[in-house]
């Protein structure tokens, strides 16, 4: 009798609601299976390893965890008590080791959450000035508006080939004495020259803090393939953890300054309640794997981006270059034609299981273009052989070759070993 009371059984005649759920579930499973076999070239996305996916289906997904100091008298919420070290040790410790940061805050729930915390914590009371990168030259579309909504005056500087307009930045630093310079580079084929900005800040406005949003390049920075902003004079850095860094949808903030740590922590405490504990655990597993695989992966990402760009160019595609320069990051951009042609091309690739990102406002590229990223394909083991197969699929889509739905499979069959453990989950 007790068992019957605890178990809610389906009625003998299935209701229309239950049937609807079954149909939706079947469709969901088909899409999930297709996604698992796809080739994804969206630069702002990545794939979780089997190990990092484990917490997302656990009971901990619905639990709060506030006691990151592990105070024995502060277990107000005990749902995460027995696995607390997955955040305090596995995630924080590994990210600190990878970044060389003394302090790591894994509480932001996304890159945008990290952006708002950084601004609120570092730019002081409303009314001051925040300088950021102009979206027209690669900065995030929302940064300027977020600064204004938080009550700050916004100033924007352009970036050309990774270099900030030094004359304009010097003027802003001298005239406005901004409280924060927030460097975020969303559409980027060049490595951002953080050291030059840091030198200008120290010379013209030494009380200004410098924060670098590495959302797109975090994996390349932590993997040592790009310069660490903290080594280049930034007071703090951070961003999302699911682009070149192959983690969950989360955000992270890092610093070597006790004062900056306290200001970020204070803002985070008031702006984030649930920090999505299961995602933080997933971040811990991803960071532990990255400590093992990250350096090789990061180097291969950049090598793959250049190889793919050169191969597409040789195949006759209109790859965006600057005097022959294709990329220094995970991104490369390819023009296909007008909006209709670009959409049709993207759809033909999609029918082959290959997913690309169409953008209409890339810096210096009027009209639509493909913003491609090789980060996820690299993570699952893609190298020159897989990229050569990929170029053949691009050529087939351009020629109007009839889709057989096996393009992604041909590319994945040419991949080597992935940059994560395959036998631990």
CSV table of C-alpha atoms in Angstrom, one decimal:
chain,number,residue,atom,x,y,z
A,1,UNK,CA,0.0,0.0,0.0
A,2,UNK,CA,2.8,2.4,0.9
A,3,UNK,CA,4.5,1.8,-2.4
A,4,UNK,CA,1.2,2.5,-4.3
A,5,UNK,CA,0.8,5.7,-2.5
A,6,UNK,CA,4.4,6.9,-3.3
A,7,UNK,CA,4.2,6.0,-7.0
A,8,UNK,CA,2.1,8.0,-9.5
A,9,UNK,CA,1.1,5.5,-12.2
A,10,UNK,CA,-0.1,6.4,-15.7
A,11,UNK,CA,-3.9,5.8,-16.2
A,12,UNK,CA,-4.9,2.7,-18.2
A,13,UNK,CA,-6.1,5.0,-21.0
A,14,UNK,CA,-3.4,7.5,-21.9
A,15,UNK,CA,-4.6,11.1,-21.8
A,16,UNK,CA,-4.0,13.5,-24.6
A,17,UNK,CA,-1.5,15.4,-22.5
A,18,UNK,CA,0.6,12.3,-21.9
A,19,UNK,CA,0.5,11.5,-25.6
A,20,UNK,CA,1.6,15.0,-26.5
A,21,UNK,CA,4.5,14.7,-24.1
A,22,UNK,CA,5.5,11.3,-25.6
A,23,UNK,CA,5.5,12.9,-29.1
A,24,UNK,CA,7.5,15.9,-28.0
A,25,UNK,CA,10.0,13.6,-26.1
A,26,UNK,CA,10.5,11.5,-29.2
A,27,UNK,CA,11.2,14.6,-31.3
A,28,UNK,CA,13.6,15.9,-28.6
A,29,UNK,CA,15.5,12.7,-28.6
A,30,UNK,CA,15.8,12.7,-32.4
A,31,UNK,CA,17.2,16.3,-32.2
A,32,UNK,CA,19.6,15.4,-29.4
A,33,UNK,CA,20.9,12.4,-31.4
A,34,UNK,CA,21.4,14.6,-34.4
A,35,UNK,CA,23.2,17.3,-32.3
A,36,UNK,CA,25.5,14.7,-30.9
A,37,UNK,CA,26.7,13.8,-34.4
A,38,UNK,CA,26.8,17.3,-35.8
A,39,UNK,CA,29.7,19.5,-36.7
A,40,UNK,CA,29.3,22.8,-35.0
A,41,UNK,CA,31.2,25.8,-36.3
A,42,UNK,CA,29.6,28.5,-34.1
A,43,UNK,CA,32.5,30.4,-32.4
A,44,UNK,CA,30.4,31.3,-29.3
A,45,UNK,CA,29.6,27.6,-28.6
A,46,UNK,CA,31.4,24.5,-27.5
A,47,UNK,CA,30.6,20.9,-26.5
A,48,UNK,CA,30.7,19.6,-22.9
A,49,UNK,CA,32.7,16.4,-22.3
A,50,UNK,CA,30.8,13.4,-21.0
A,51,UNK,CA,32.4,14.0,-17.6
A,52,UNK,CA,31.4,17.6,-17.4
A,53,UNK,CA,27.8,16.7,-18.4
A,54,UNK,CA,27.3,14.4,-15.4
A,55,UNK,CA,26.2,17.1,-12.8
A,56,UNK,CA,23.6,18.5,-15.1
A,57,UNK,CA,21.3,15.5,-14.6
A,58,UNK,CA,22.0,15.2,-10.9
A,59,UNK,CA,20.0,16.2,-7.8
A,60,UNK,CA,22.4,19.0,-7.3
A,61,UNK,CA,20.9,20.9,-10.2
A,62,UNK,CA,18.1,22.1,-7.9
A,63,UNK,CA,20.3,22.8,-4.8
A,64,UNK,CA,21.7,26.0,-3.3
A,65,UNK,CA,25.2,26.2,-2.2
A,66,UNK,CA,26.4,29.4,-0.4
A,67,UNK,CA,29.0,28.1,2.0
A,68,UNK,CA,32.1,28.4,-0.3
A,69,UNK,CA,34.1,29.2,2.8
A,70,UNK,CA,33.2,25.7,4.2
A,71,UNK,CA,32.4,27.2,7.6
A,72,UNK,CA,31.1,24.3,9.7
A,73,UNK,CA,28.6,26.7,11.4
A,74,UNK,CA,27.2,28.1,8.1
A,75,UNK,CA,25.5,25.1,6.5
A,76,UNK,CA,22.1,26.9,6.1
A,77,UNK,CA,21.5,24.8,2.9
A,78,UNK,CA,22.9,21.3,3.1
A,79,UNK,CA,22.0,20.0,-0.4
A,80,UNK,CA,25.5,20.6,-1.6
A,81,UNK,CA,27.4,19.9,1.6
A,82,UNK,CA,28.9,16.6,0.5
A,83,UNK,CA,30.1,17.7,-2.9
A,84,UNK,CA,31.2,21.3,-2.0
A,85,UNK,CA,34.8,20.6,-3.0
A,86,UNK,CA,33.7,20.3,-6.6
A,87,UNK,CA,33.3,24.0,-6.5
A,88,UNK,CA,35.8,25.1,-3.9
A,89,UNK,CA,38.7,22.8,-5.0
A,90,UNK,CA,38.1,21.3,-8.4
A,91,UNK,CA,36.7,24.5,-10.1
A,92,UNK,CA,38.3,27.3,-8.2
A,93,UNK,CA,41.7,25.6,-7.7
A,94,UNK,CA,42.1,24.5,-11.3
A,95,UNK,CA,41.0,27.8,-12.8
A,96,UNK,CA,43.4,29.6,-10.4
A,97,UNK,CA,46.2,27.4,-11.5
A,98,UNK,CA,45.4,27.9,-15.2
A,99,UNK,CA,45.0,31.7,-15.0
A,100,UNK,CA,47.7,32.5,-12.4
A,101,UNK,CA,45.0,34.4,-10.5
A,102,UNK,CA,45.0,34.5,-6.7
A,103,UNK,CA,41.2,34.9,-6.6
A,104,UNK,CA,38.6,33.2,-8.8
A,105,UNK,CA,34.9,33.8,-8.6
A,106,UNK,CA,32.8,31.1,-10.2
A,107,UNK,CA,29.4,32.6,-9.1
A,108,UNK,CA,28.4,34.5,-12.3
A,109,UNK,CA,25.8,32.5,-14.2
A,110,UNK,CA,26.8,33.7,-17.6
A,111,UNK,CA,29.2,36.0,-19.5
A,112,UNK,CA,26.6,38.8,-19.3
A,113,UNK,CA,26.2,38.2,-15.6
A,114,UNK,CA,30.0,38.5,-15.2
A,115,UNK,CA,29.9,41.7,-17.2
A,116,UNK,CA,27.3,43.3,-15.0
A,117,UNK,CA,29.1,42.2,-11.8
A,118,UNK,CA,32.4,43.5,-13.0
A,119,UNK,CA,30.9,46.9,-13.9
A,120,UNK,CA,28.8,47.2,-10.7
A,121,UNK,CA,31.8,46.2,-8.6
A,122,UNK,CA,34.6,48.0,-10.2
A,123,UNK,CA,33.1,51.2,-11.7
A,124,UNK,CA,32.1,52.6,-8.3
A,125,UNK,CA,28.8,54.5,-7.6
A,126,UNK,CA,26.6,55.5,-10.6
A,127,UNK,CA,27.7,58.6,-12.4
A,128,UNK,CA,31.2,57.7,-13.3
A,129,UNK,CA,32.6,56.8,-16.8
A,130,UNK,CA,33.1,53.3,-18.3
A,131,UNK,CA,35.2,53.0,-21.4
A,132,UNK,CA,34.6,50.0,-23.7
A,133,UNK,CA,35.3,48.8,-27.2
A,134,UNK,CA,33.0,50.1,-29.9
A,135,UNK,CA,30.6,47.3,-31.1
A,136,UNK,CA,31.3,48.4,-34.7
A,137,UNK,CA,34.9,47.3,-34.3
A,138,UNK,CA,34.2,44.0,-32.5
A,139,UNK,CA,33.0,44.9,-28.9
A,140,UNK,CA,30.0,43.2,-27.5
A,141,UNK,CA,26.7,44.7,-28.7
A,142,UNK,CA,25.3,45.2,-25.1
A,143,UNK,CA,28.3,46.6,-23.2
A,144,UNK,CA,27.6,50.3,-23.8
A,145,UNK,CA,23.9,49.9,-23.0
A,146,UNK,CA,24.6,47.8,-19.8
A,147,UNK,CA,27.0,50.6,-18.6
A,148,UNK,CA,24.3,53.2,-19.1
A,149,UNK,CA,21.5,51.1,-17.5
A,150,UNK,CA,23.8,50.7,-14.4
A,151,UNK,CA,24.0,54.5,-14.3
A,152,UNK,CA,27.4,55.1,-15.8
A,153,UNK,CA,28.5,57.4,-18.6
A,154,UNK,CA,29.7,55.3,-21.5
A,155,UNK,CA,32.6,56.0,-23.8
A,156,UNK,CA,33.6,53.8,-26.7
A,157,UNK,CA,36.9,53.4,-28.5
A,158,UNK,CA,37.5,51.6,-31.9
A,159,UNK,CA,39.9,48.8,-32.4
A,160,UNK,CA,41.8,48.1,-35.6
A,161,UNK,CA,43.7,44.9,-36.0
A,162,UNK,CA,43.8,44.3,-32.2
A,163,UNK,CA,45.0,47.8,-31.3
A,164,UNK,CA,42.8,50.3,-29.5
A,165,UNK,CA,42.7,53.8,-30.9
A,166,UNK,CA,45.4,55.2,-28.5
A,167,UNK,CA,44.8,58.9,-29.3
A,168,UNK,CA,41.1,58.6,-28.4
A,169,UNK,CA,41.6,56.4,-25.4
A,170,UNK,CA,44.3,58.9,-24.1
A,171,UNK,CA,41.8,61.7,-24.4
A,172,UNK,CA,39.1,59.8,-22.5
A,173,UNK,CA,41.6,58.9,-19.8
A,174,UNK,CA,42.8,62.4,-19.4
A,175,UNK,CA,39.5,64.2,-19.6
A,176,UNK,CA,37.1,61.8,-18.0
A,177,UNK,CA,39.3,59.9,-15.5
A,178,UNK,CA,37.1,56.9,-16.0
A,179,UNK,CA,36.6,54.5,-13.1
A,180,UNK,CA,36.8,51.4,-15.4
A,181,UNK,CA,38.1,50.5,-18.8
A,182,UNK,CA,36.2,47.3,-19.9
A,183,UNK,CA,37.8,45.6,-22.9
A,184,UNK,CA,35.5,43.0,-24.5
A,185,UNK,CA,36.3,41.7,-28.0
A,186,UNK,CA,33.4,39.7,-29.4
A,187,UNK,CA,34.1,39.6,-33.1
A,188,UNK,CA,37.9,39.1,-33.2
A,189,UNK,CA,40.4,37.7,-35.6
A,190,UNK,CA,43.2,39.6,-34.0
A,191,UNK,CA,44.6,39.2,-30.5
A,192,UNK,CA,43.8,42.3,-28.4
A,193,UNK,CA,46.9,44.4,-27.3
A,194,UNK,CA,46.1,44.6,-23.6
A,195,UNK,CA,49.6,45.7,-22.6
A,196,UNK,CA,49.3,48.9,-24.7
A,197,UNK,CA,46.0,49.8,-23.0
A,198,UNK,CA,47.4,49.0,-19.6
A,199,UNK,CA,50.4,51.3,-20.2
A,200,UNK,CA,48.1,54.2,-21.2
A,201,UNK,CA,45.8,53.7,-18.2
A,202,UNK,CA,48.8,53.8,-15.8
A,203,UNK,CA,50.2,56.9,-17.4
A,204,UNK,CA,47.1,59.0,-17.8
A,205,UNK,CA,44.6,57.8,-15.2
A,206,UNK,CA,46.3,55.5,-12.6
A,207,UNK,CA,43.2,55.2,-10.5
A,208,UNK,CA,41.3,53.6,-13.4
A,209,UNK,CA,40.8,49.9,-13.2
A,210,UNK,CA,41.3,47.7,-16.3
A,211,UNK,CA,39.1,44.6,-16.8
A,212,UNK,CA,39.4,42.3,-19.8
A,213,UNK,CA,36.4,40.2,-20.9
A,214,UNK,CA,37.9,37.1,-22.4
A,215,UNK,CA,34.6,35.4,-23.2
A,216,UNK,CA,35.6,34.3,-26.7
A,217,UNK,CA,39.2,33.6,-26.0
A,218,UNK,CA,39.2,32.3,-22.5
A,219,UNK,CA,40.3,28.8,-23.6
A,220,UNK,CA,43.1,30.2,-25.7
A,221,UNK,CA,44.3,32.3,-22.8
A,222,UNK,CA,44.1,29.6,-20.1
A,223,UNK,CA,45.7,27.2,-22.6
A,224,UNK,CA,48.6,29.5,-23.1
A,225,UNK,CA,48.1,30.1,-26.8
A,226,UNK,CA,47.3,33.8,-26.2
A,227,UNK,CA,48.7,36.3,-23.7
A,228,UNK,CA,47.2,36.4,-20.2
A,229,UNK,CA,45.7,39.8,-19.6
A,230,UNK,CA,46.7,39.6,-15.9
A,231,UNK,CA,50.3,39.4,-17.0
A,232,UNK,CA,49.8,42.4,-19.3
A,233,UNK,CA,48.6,44.7,-16.6
A,234,UNK,CA,44.9,44.1,-16.3
A,235,UNK,CA,43.4,44.3,-12.8
A,236,UNK,CA,40.9,41.5,-13.6
A,237,UNK,CA,39.6,39.3,-16.3
A,238,UNK,CA,36.8,37.0,-16.9
A,239,UNK,CA,33.9,36.1,-19.1
A,240,UNK,CA,31.8,33.1,-20.2
A,241,UNK,CA,33.0,29.6,-20.0
A,242,UNK,CA,31.5,27.9,-23.0
A,243,UNK,CA,33.2,29.3,-26.1
A,244,UNK,CA,36.9,28.5,-26.6
A,245,UNK,CA,36.8,27.2,-23.0
A,246,UNK,CA,34.8,23.9,-23.3
A,247,UNK,CA,32.7,24.3,-20.2
A,248,UNK,CA,29.1,24.9,-19.3
A,249,UNK,CA,27.1,28.1,-19.7
A,250,UNK,CA,28.6,30.0,-16.7
A,251,UNK,CA,30.7,33.0,-16.0
A,252,UNK,CA,34.0,33.5,-14.2
A,253,UNK,CA,35.9,36.5,-12.8
A,254,UNK,CA,39.7,36.4,-11.9
A,255,UNK,CA,42.1,38.8,-10.2
A,256,UNK,CA,45.4,38.9,-8.3
A,257,UNK,CA,44.3,41.9,-6.2
A,258,UNK,CA,42.7,41.4,-2.8
A,259,UNK,CA,40.9,44.8,-3.2
A,260,UNK,CA,39.5,43.9,-6.6
A,261,UNK,CA,38.4,40.5,-5.3
A,262,UNK,CA,36.5,42.1,-2.5
A,263,UNK,CA,34.7,44.5,-4.8
A,264,UNK,CA,33.7,41.8,-7.2
A,265,UNK,CA,32.6,39.5,-4.4
A,266,UNK,CA,30.5,42.3,-2.9
A,267,UNK,CA,28.7,43.0,-6.2
A,268,UNK,CA,28.2,39.4,-6.9
A,269,UNK,CA,26.7,38.7,-3.5
A,270,UNK,CA,24.0,41.2,-4.2
A,271,UNK,CA,23.4,40.4,-7.9
A,272,UNK,CA,23.5,36.6,-7.9
A,273,UNK,CA,21.4,34.4,-5.6
A,274,UNK,CA,21.4,30.9,-7.1
A,275,UNK,CA,24.6,30.6,-9.1
A,276,UNK,CA,23.5,27.3,-10.6
A,277,UNK,CA,25.5,24.8,-8.5
A,278,UNK,CA,25.3,21.9,-10.9
A,279,UNK,CA,26.8,24.1,-13.7
A,280,UNK,CA,29.6,25.1,-11.3
A,281,UNK,CA,30.3,21.5,-10.6
A,282,UNK,CA,30.3,20.9,-14.4
A,283,UNK,CA,32.8,23.8,-14.7
A,284,UNK,CA,35.0,22.0,-12.1
A,285,UNK,CA,35.2,18.8,-14.1
A,286,UNK,CA,35.8,20.9,-17.3
A,287,UNK,CA,38.6,22.8,-15.6
A,288,UNK,CA,40.2,19.6,-14.3
A,289,UNK,CA,40.2,18.1,-17.8
A,290,UNK,CA,41.5,21.4,-19.3
A,291,UNK,CA,44.4,21.3,-16.9
A,292,UNK,CA,45.4,18.0,-18.6
A,293,UNK,CA,44.4,18.8,-22.3
A,294,UNK,CA,44.2,22.5,-22.5
A,295,UNK,CA,47.6,23.6,-23.8
A,296,UNK,CA,47.5,21.1,-26.7
A,297,UNK,CA,43.9,22.0,-27.4
A,298,UNK,CA,44.5,25.8,-27.5
A,299,UNK,CA,47.5,25.5,-29.8
A,300,UNK,CA,45.5,23.2,-32.1
A,301,UNK,CA,42.5,25.7,-32.2
A,302,UNK,CA,44.6,28.4,-33.6
A,303,UNK,CA,46.4,26.1,-36.0
A,304,UNK,CA,43.1,24.7,-37.2
A,305,UNK,CA,41.6,28.2,-37.8
A,306,UNK,CA,44.5,29.2,-40.0
A,307,UNK,CA,44.5,25.9,-41.8
A,308,UNK,CA,40.7,26.1,-42.5
A,309,UNK,CA,41.0,29.7,-43.7
A,310,UNK,CA,43.8,28.9,-46.0
A,311,UNK,CA,42.1,25.8,-47.4
A,312,UNK,CA,38.8,27.6,-48.0
A,313,UNK,CA,40.7,30.4,-49.8
A,314,UNK,CA,42.5,27.8,-52.0
A,315,UNK,CA,39.1,26.3,-52.7
A,316,UNK,CA,37.9,29.7,-54.1
A,317,UNK,CA,35.9,30.9,-51.1
A,318,UNK,CA,36.0,34.6,-50.2
A,319,UNK,CA,37.8,34.5,-46.9
A,320,UNK,CA,38.1,37.8,-45.1
A,321,UNK,CA,41.7,38.8,-44.7
A,322,UNK,CA,43.7,41.9,-43.8
A,323,UNK,CA,46.7,42.0,-46.2
A,324,UNK,CA,46.8,38.2,-46.2
A,325,UNK,CA,46.2,37.9,-42.5
A,326,UNK,CA,43.3,35.4,-41.8
A,327,UNK,CA,43.2,35.1,-38.0
A,328,UNK,CA,45.1,34.9,-34.7
A,329,UNK,CA,42.1,33.4,-32.8
A,330,UNK,CA,39.5,30.7,-33.2
A,331,UNK,CA,37.4,32.8,-35.6
A,332,UNK,CA,37.6,33.2,-39.4
A,333,UNK,CA,35.0,35.0,-41.6
A,334,UNK,CA,33.8,34.0,-45.0
A,335,UNK,CA,31.6,35.9,-47.5
A,336,UNK,CA,29.2,33.8,-49.5
A,337,UNK,CA,27.1,36.4,-51.2
A,338,UNK,CA,23.9,38.4,-50.5
A,339,UNK,CA,21.5,37.5,-47.7
A,340,UNK,CA,19.6,35.0,-49.8
A,341,UNK,CA,22.7,33.2,-51.0
A,342,UNK,CA,24.2,33.1,-47.5
A,343,UNK,CA,21.0,31.7,-46.0
A,344,UNK,CA,20.7,29.1,-48.6
A,345,UNK,CA,24.3,28.0,-48.2
A,346,UNK,CA,23.9,27.8,-44.5
A,347,UNK,CA,20.7,25.7,-44.9
A,348,UNK,CA,22.5,23.3,-47.3
A,349,UNK,CA,25.3,22.8,-44.7
A,350,UNK,CA,22.7,22.3,-42.0
A,351,UNK,CA,21.1,19.5,-44.0
A,352,UNK,CA,24.5,17.8,-44.0
A,353,UNK,CA,24.7,18.2,-40.2
A,354,UNK,CA,27.1,21.1,-40.3
A,355,UNK,CA,26.1,24.2,-38.3
A,356,UNK,CA,27.4,27.7,-39.1
A,357,UNK,CA,26.9,31.2,-37.7
A,358,UNK,CA,25.6,33.9,-40.1
A,359,UNK,CA,26.4,37.5,-39.0
A,360,UNK,CA,25.4,40.8,-40.7
A,361,UNK,CA,27.6,43.3,-38.7
A,362,UNK,CA,31.1,42.0,-38.6
A,363,UNK,CA,33.7,44.8,-38.5
A,364,UNK,CA,34.7,45.9,-41.9
A,365,UNK,CA,32.5,43.3,-43.6
A,366,UNK,CA,29.4,44.9,-45.1
A,367,UNK,CA,26.5,42.5,-45.5
A,368,UNK,CA,26.1,39.0,-44.3
A,369,UNK,CA,29.0,36.6,-43.8
A,370,UNK,CA,29.8,33.4,-42.0
A,371,UNK,CA,31.5,33.8,-38.6
A,372,UNK,CA,33.2,30.4,-38.2
A,373,UNK,CA,34.8,29.0,-35.1
A,374,UNK,CA,36.9,25.8,-35.0
A,375,UNK,CA,36.9,25.5,-31.2
A,376,UNK,CA,34.2,22.8,-30.9
A,377,UNK,CA,35.5,20.8,-33.9
A,378,UNK,CA,39.0,20.9,-32.4
A,379,UNK,CA,37.7,19.8,-29.0
A,380,UNK,CA,36.2,16.7,-30.4
A,381,UNK,CA,39.5,15.8,-32.2
A,382,UNK,CA,39.4,17.7,-35.5
A,383,UNK,CA,42.7,18.3,-37.2
A,384,UNK,CA,43.9,18.8,-40.8
A,385,UNK,CA,42.2,15.6,-42.1
A,386,UNK,CA,38.8,16.6,-40.7
A,387,UNK,CA,39.2,20.2,-41.9
A,388,UNK,CA,40.0,18.9,-45.4
A,389,UNK,CA,36.8,16.9,-45.3
A,390,UNK,CA,34.9,19.9,-44.1
A,391,UNK,CA,36.2,22.1,-47.0
A,392,UNK,CA,34.9,19.4,-49.4
A,393,UNK,CA,31.4,19.7,-47.7
A,394,UNK,CA,31.6,23.5,-48.2
A,395,UNK,CA,32.5,23.0,-51.8
A,396,UNK,CA,29.6,20.6,-52.3
A,397,UNK,CA,27.1,23.0,-50.7
A,398,UNK,CA,28.4,25.8,-53.0
A,399,UNK,CA,28.0,23.6,-56.0
A,400,UNK,CA,24.5,22.6,-55.0
A,401,UNK,CA,25.4,18.9,-54.4
A,402,UNK,CA,22.4,17.0,-53.2
A,403,UNK,CA,22.5,16.5,-49.5
A,404,UNK,CA,22.8,12.9,-48.3
A,405,UNK,CA,22.7,13.9,-44.6
A,406,UNK,CA,26.2,12.4,-44.0
A,407,UNK,CA,28.5,15.4,-44.3
A,408,UNK,CA,29.0,15.7,-40.6
A,409,UNK,CA,29.7,12.0,-40.3
A,410,UNK,CA,32.4,12.2,-43.0
A,411,UNK,CA,34.1,15.1,-41.1
A,412,UNK,CA,33.7,13.4,-37.7
A,413,UNK,CA,35.1,10.1,-39.1
A,414,UNK,CA,38.3,12.0,-40.0
A,415,UNK,CA,38.7,13.3,-36.4
A,416,UNK,CA,41.3,12.0,-34.0
A,417,UNK,CA,41.2,11.7,-30.2
A,418,UNK,CA,39.2,14.4,-28.4
A,419,UNK,CA,40.7,16.8,-25.9
A,420,UNK,CA,38.9,15.3,-22.9
A,421,UNK,CA,38.8,12.0,-21.1
A,422,UNK,CA,36.7,9.3,-22.7
A,423,UNK,CA,36.7,6.6,-20.0
A,424,UNK,CA,35.8,8.4,-16.8
A,425,UNK,CA,32.1,9.1,-17.2
